Amino acid sequence: MTYEFKLADLGEGMHEAEIVQWLIDVGDTAKLDQAIAKVETDKAVVELPSPVTGRVSEIRVKDGQTAKVGDVLLVFETSAGSSGDGTPKSSETSAAATSSAPTNMSSVATSSSQSAPSVAARPRIQAAPAVRKLAFELGVDLEQVTPSSASGRVSLEDVRAYAERAGSATSGAQNGTSTAEVASTAATKEEQLAPSTLPVEKKVDQAGTEDQRQPLTGLRKRVAEHMERSWRSIPHATAFDEIDGGALIALRQALKPIAEQRGVRLTYMPLLIKLLIPLLKEFPIFNASLDEEKREIVYKRSYHIGVATDSPEGLLVPVMRNADRLTLMEVAAKLEKLIEGAQKRTLALPEVSGSTFTLNNVGSFGGGSGTPIINYPEAAILAVGRIQEKAIARQGAIIVRPVMPLALSFDHRLIDGAMSGKFLGRFKELVENPQQLMLDMV
């Protein structure tokens, strides 16, 4: 009998995944629960277990290609018998087996023999970033646009035509530019922002040097999409300040040997996270988000701190869940495991999703400072730079002190400049006098 193996609802608002590598080939026989593929979402790389025992007769989604929820990934030829001999598992058995996969990711794949979910995931409109940008600028809902191509991909011309028919083509033009100019700019950027739609090719200039194009795939593609969505959806504003890091350095130096005796590596980040928690409680709007559909502010009562981390494939944000309930040593130990998991791409979904506020230490990779982009849908993100000695004036004298730069980007719909200034001022006070943490310890 034929058994179609489909990509199931991944949860967390994700409706597609990229096949990183098939671990079996056509003609191979897979056993029940055997790992058969590695797939990558914008959250993690996970392994898919086989739902049946059977021979692979067809692989429909190749390595490097992206599949959407409901797409058939491959086809098995199975024989009748018990679930271990080819019969598809029941939904209960399948869920249990999937949850025991190496990544603890539940319900990653399903079969055509299982009943369809009561609420189908909305398919993602096929359109390049430049097309999405033009649609946003013209106020066009892509779901209402009928694609002209047989592939179902919405083009720039489709968006312009829809906007003109709706009589709103000129509403998206900004700063005096015409719709044609906006479209022309978007067309130019389409080549820059959407290389994934182009084949790998080389172009030789007159000097004989070669240009090379390659698809934007994997984590880098998803980071690009996430950054684009955040920048397009949230009106960013950024406030800057500097902190005297002398007291923070002294505190770490005093605690570091004790932490090492307990087998924990103590960096500045656990200290900053613990100093941040009382601040988020004092200014709850910074631990909130905007429900854009209902136009409501959602104040989060949990404190899940995202920590921007560099990985070989791009930026990830592992999440320190319930940081307010952890001791400093627990935060340090957990943070070390999260960073290691992010670099190896082995984190489960709960460890890379659901953050309420993000802290970015640009100093960890040599950055002096920088302007951070908000981790959508959060209300703010704080970036701390590398501590460096700097000459400052104090009581009429020039002295040299270790200075840490700060950059706070915030959603200007929810937070104004005055509030951001108060937030940074209070954070500065806590970091320069970290012993204040003793007053709030539980």
Coordinates of C-alpha atoms in Angstrom, one line a residue, residues 71-303:
D71 CA 3.0 19.2 1.4
V72 CA 3.9 15.5 0.8
L73 CA 7.5 15.1 1.6
L74 CA 8.0 11.5 0.5
V75 CA 6.0 8.3 -0.4
F76 CA 6.4 4.9 1.3
E77 CA 5.4 1.5 0.0
T78 CA 4.2 -0.4 3.1
S79 CA 2.8 -3.8 3.7
A80 CA -0.2 -4.6 5.9
G81 CA 0.5 -5.6 9.5
S82 CA 1.2 -4.2 12.8
S83 CA 2.3 -0.6 13.3
G84 CA 5.9 -1.7 13.5
D85 CA 5.5 -3.6 10.2
G86 CA 4.2 -0.9 8.0
T87 CA 0.8 0.1 9.2
P88 CA 0.6 3.9 10.0
K89 CA 0.5 4.6 13.7
S90 CA -2.6 5.9 15.4
S91 CA -2.6 9.6 16.3
E92 CA -1.9 8.8 19.9
T93 CA 1.1 6.6 19.1
S94 CA 2.4 9.0 16.5
A95 CA 2.3 11.9 19.0
A96 CA 4.1 9.9 21.6
A97 CA 6.8 8.7 19.3
T98 CA 7.4 12.2 17.9
S99 CA 7.6 13.8 21.3
S100 CA 10.4 11.3 22.1
A101 CA 12.5 12.4 19.1
P102 CA 16.0 13.8 19.8
T103 CA 14.7 17.4 19.8
N104 CA 11.6 16.9 21.8
M105 CA 9.6 18.6 19.0
S106 CA 6.0 17.4 19.0
S107 CA 3.8 16.7 16.0
V108 CA 6.3 17.6 13.3
A109 CA 4.9 15.2 10.7
T110 CA 1.6 13.5 10.0
S111 CA 0.2 11.1 7.3
S112 CA -2.6 11.1 4.9
S113 CA -4.4 8.4 6.9
Q114 CA -4.8 10.7 9.9
S115 CA -7.8 13.1 10.1
A116 CA -7.1 16.6 9.1
P117 CA -6.9 19.2 11.9
S118 CA -10.1 21.1 12.6
V119 CA -8.4 24.4 11.7
A120 CA -6.1 24.4 8.7
A121 CA -3.0 26.5 8.8
R122 CA -3.3 29.5 6.5
P123 CA -0.9 29.1 3.6
R124 CA 1.8 31.8 3.2
I125 CA 1.3 34.0 0.2
Q126 CA 4.1 33.4 -2.3
A127 CA 5.8 36.8 -2.9
A128 CA 9.4 38.2 -2.8
P129 CA 10.3 40.6 -0.1
A130 CA 10.3 43.5 -2.6
V131 CA 6.7 42.6 -3.5
R132 CA 5.7 42.5 0.1
K133 CA 7.3 45.9 0.7
L134 CA 5.5 47.5 -2.2
A135 CA 2.2 46.0 -1.0
F136 CA 2.8 47.4 2.4
E137 CA 3.6 50.9 1.0
L138 CA 0.5 50.9 -1.2
G139 CA -1.8 49.5 1.5
V140 CA -2.5 46.3 -0.4
D141 CA -3.6 43.1 1.3
L142 CA -1.6 40.4 -0.6
E143 CA -4.3 37.8 0.2
Q144 CA -6.7 39.8 -2.0
V145 CA -4.3 39.9 -5.0
T146 CA -4.8 37.3 -7.7
P147 CA -1.4 36.1 -9.0
S148 CA -1.0 36.2 -12.8
S149 CA 1.6 33.5 -13.0
A150 CA 0.7 29.8 -13.1
S151 CA 3.0 29.2 -10.1
G152 CA 0.8 31.2 -7.8
R153 CA 3.5 33.7 -7.0
V154 CA 2.4 37.3 -6.6
S155 CA 4.5 39.8 -8.7
L156 CA 5.1 43.5 -8.6
E157 CA 2.8 44.0 -11.6
D158 CA 0.0 42.1 -9.8
V159 CA 0.3 44.4 -6.8
R160 CA 0.4 47.6 -8.9
A161 CA -2.6 46.4 -10.9
Y162 CA -4.6 45.6 -7.8
A163 CA -3.8 49.0 -6.3
E164 CA -4.8 50.9 -9.4
R165 CA -8.1 49.0 -9.6
A166 CA -8.8 49.8 -6.0
G167 CA -8.0 53.5 -6.6
S168 CA -5.4 53.5 -3.9
A169 CA -2.2 53.2 -6.0
T170 CA -0.9 56.6 -5.0
S171 CA -1.7 56.2 -1.2
G172 CA 1.5 54.3 -0.6
A173 CA 3.9 56.8 -2.2
Q174 CA 5.9 58.6 0.4
N175 CA 8.0 61.8 0.3
G176 CA 6.5 62.9 -3.0
T177 CA 7.6 59.8 -5.0
S178 CA 5.1 58.3 -7.5
T179 CA 3.8 54.8 -7.6
A180 CA 6.0 54.1 -10.6
E181 CA 9.1 55.2 -8.7
V182 CA 8.2 53.1 -5.7
A183 CA 7.6 50.1 -8.0
S184 CA 10.9 50.8 -9.8
T185 CA 12.8 51.0 -6.5
A186 CA 11.1 47.8 -5.3
A187 CA 12.0 46.0 -8.5
T188 CA 15.6 47.0 -8.0
K189 CA 15.5 45.8 -4.4
E190 CA 13.9 42.5 -5.5
E191 CA 17.2 41.5 -7.0
Q192 CA 19.0 42.4 -3.8
L193 CA 16.6 41.1 -1.2
A194 CA 15.3 37.9 -2.8
P195 CA 18.3 36.0 -4.2
S196 CA 16.4 32.8 -3.2
T197 CA 14.3 33.3 -6.3
L198 CA 17.3 33.3 -8.6
P199 CA 19.4 30.4 -9.8
V200 CA 23.0 30.1 -8.8
E201 CA 24.9 31.9 -11.6
K202 CA 28.2 33.6 -12.4
K203 CA 28.6 36.9 -14.2
V204 CA 31.9 37.9 -15.7
D205 CA 32.7 41.6 -16.0
Q206 CA 35.2 43.2 -18.4
A207 CA 38.1 42.8 -15.9
G208 CA 37.5 39.0 -15.9
T209 CA 36.4 38.7 -12.3
E210 CA 33.3 36.6 -11.5
D211 CA 30.2 37.5 -9.5
Q212 CA 28.4 34.6 -8.0
R213 CA 24.8 34.4 -6.8
Q214 CA 23.4 31.8 -4.4
P215 CA 19.9 31.3 -2.9
L216 CA 19.1 32.9 0.4
T217 CA 18.2 29.7 2.4
G218 CA 18.1 28.2 5.9
L219 CA 18.5 30.3 9.0
R220 CA 19.8 33.3 7.1
K221 CA 16.6 33.4 5.0
R222 CA 14.5 33.2 8.1
V223 CA 16.5 35.8 10.0
A224 CA 16.1 38.1 7.0
E225 CA 12.3 37.6 6.9
H226 CA 12.0 38.1 10.7
M227 CA 14.1 41.4 10.5
E228 CA 12.0 42.6 7.6
R229 CA 8.8 42.0 9.4
S230 CA 10.0 43.7 12.5
W231 CA 11.3 46.7 10.7
R232 CA 8.2 47.0 8.5
S233 CA 5.6 46.5 11.3
I234 CA 7.2 48.4 14.3
P235 CA 8.0 52.1 14.3
H236 CA 11.4 52.0 15.9
A237 CA 13.1 54.6 18.0
T238 CA 16.4 54.2 19.9
A239 CA 17.7 55.9 23.0
F240 CA 21.4 55.8 23.9
D241 CA 23.3 56.1 27.2
E242 CA 26.6 55.1 28.9
I243 CA 27.2 53.3 32.2
D244 CA 30.2 53.3 34.5
G245 CA 30.9 49.6 34.6
G246 CA 33.4 49.7 37.5
A247 CA 31.0 48.2 40.1
L248 CA 29.8 45.6 37.7
I249 CA 33.3 44.5 37.0
A250 CA 34.1 44.3 40.7
L251 CA 31.0 42.3 41.4
R252 CA 31.9 39.7 38.7
Q253 CA 35.4 39.4 39.9
A254 CA 34.2 38.7 43.5
L255 CA 31.7 36.1 42.4
K256 CA 33.6 34.5 39.6
P257 CA 35.8 32.2 41.7
I258 CA 32.8 31.0 43.7
A259 CA 30.9 30.3 40.5
E260 CA 33.8 28.3 39.1
Q261 CA 34.0 26.2 42.2
R262 CA 30.4 25.2 41.4
G263 CA 31.3 24.5 37.8
V264 CA 29.6 27.6 36.4
R265 CA 31.1 30.1 34.1
L266 CA 30.0 33.6 35.2
T267 CA 29.9 36.3 32.5
Y268 CA 28.4 39.7 32.6
M269 CA 25.2 38.6 31.0
P270 CA 23.7 36.7 34.0
L271 CA 24.3 39.8 36.2
L272 CA 22.7 42.0 33.6
I273 CA 19.7 39.7 33.3
K274 CA 19.1 39.7 37.1
L275 CA 19.5 43.5 37.2
L276 CA 17.0 43.8 34.3
I277 CA 14.2 41.8 36.0
P278 CA 13.2 44.4 38.7
L279 CA 13.4 47.1 36.0
L280 CA 10.8 45.2 33.8
K281 CA 8.6 44.9 36.8
E282 CA 8.9 48.6 37.5
F283 CA 8.2 49.5 33.9
P284 CA 5.8 46.8 32.7
I285 CA 5.3 48.4 29.2
F286 CA 8.8 47.2 28.3
N287 CA 7.7 43.6 29.0
A288 CA 4.6 43.9 26.8
S289 CA 3.5 43.6 23.2
L290 CA 0.9 45.1 20.9
D291 CA -1.9 42.8 19.6
E292 CA -2.2 44.5 16.2
E293 CA -5.4 42.9 15.2
K294 CA -7.3 43.8 18.4
R295 CA -5.3 47.0 19.1
E296 CA -4.7 45.9 22.6
I297 CA -1.6 46.1 24.8
V298 CA -0.7 42.7 26.2
Y299 CA 1.2 43.0 29.5
K300 CA 3.2 39.8 30.1
R301 CA 3.3 38.5 33.6
S302 CA 6.1 36.1 32.8
Y303 CA 9.7 37.2 32.3

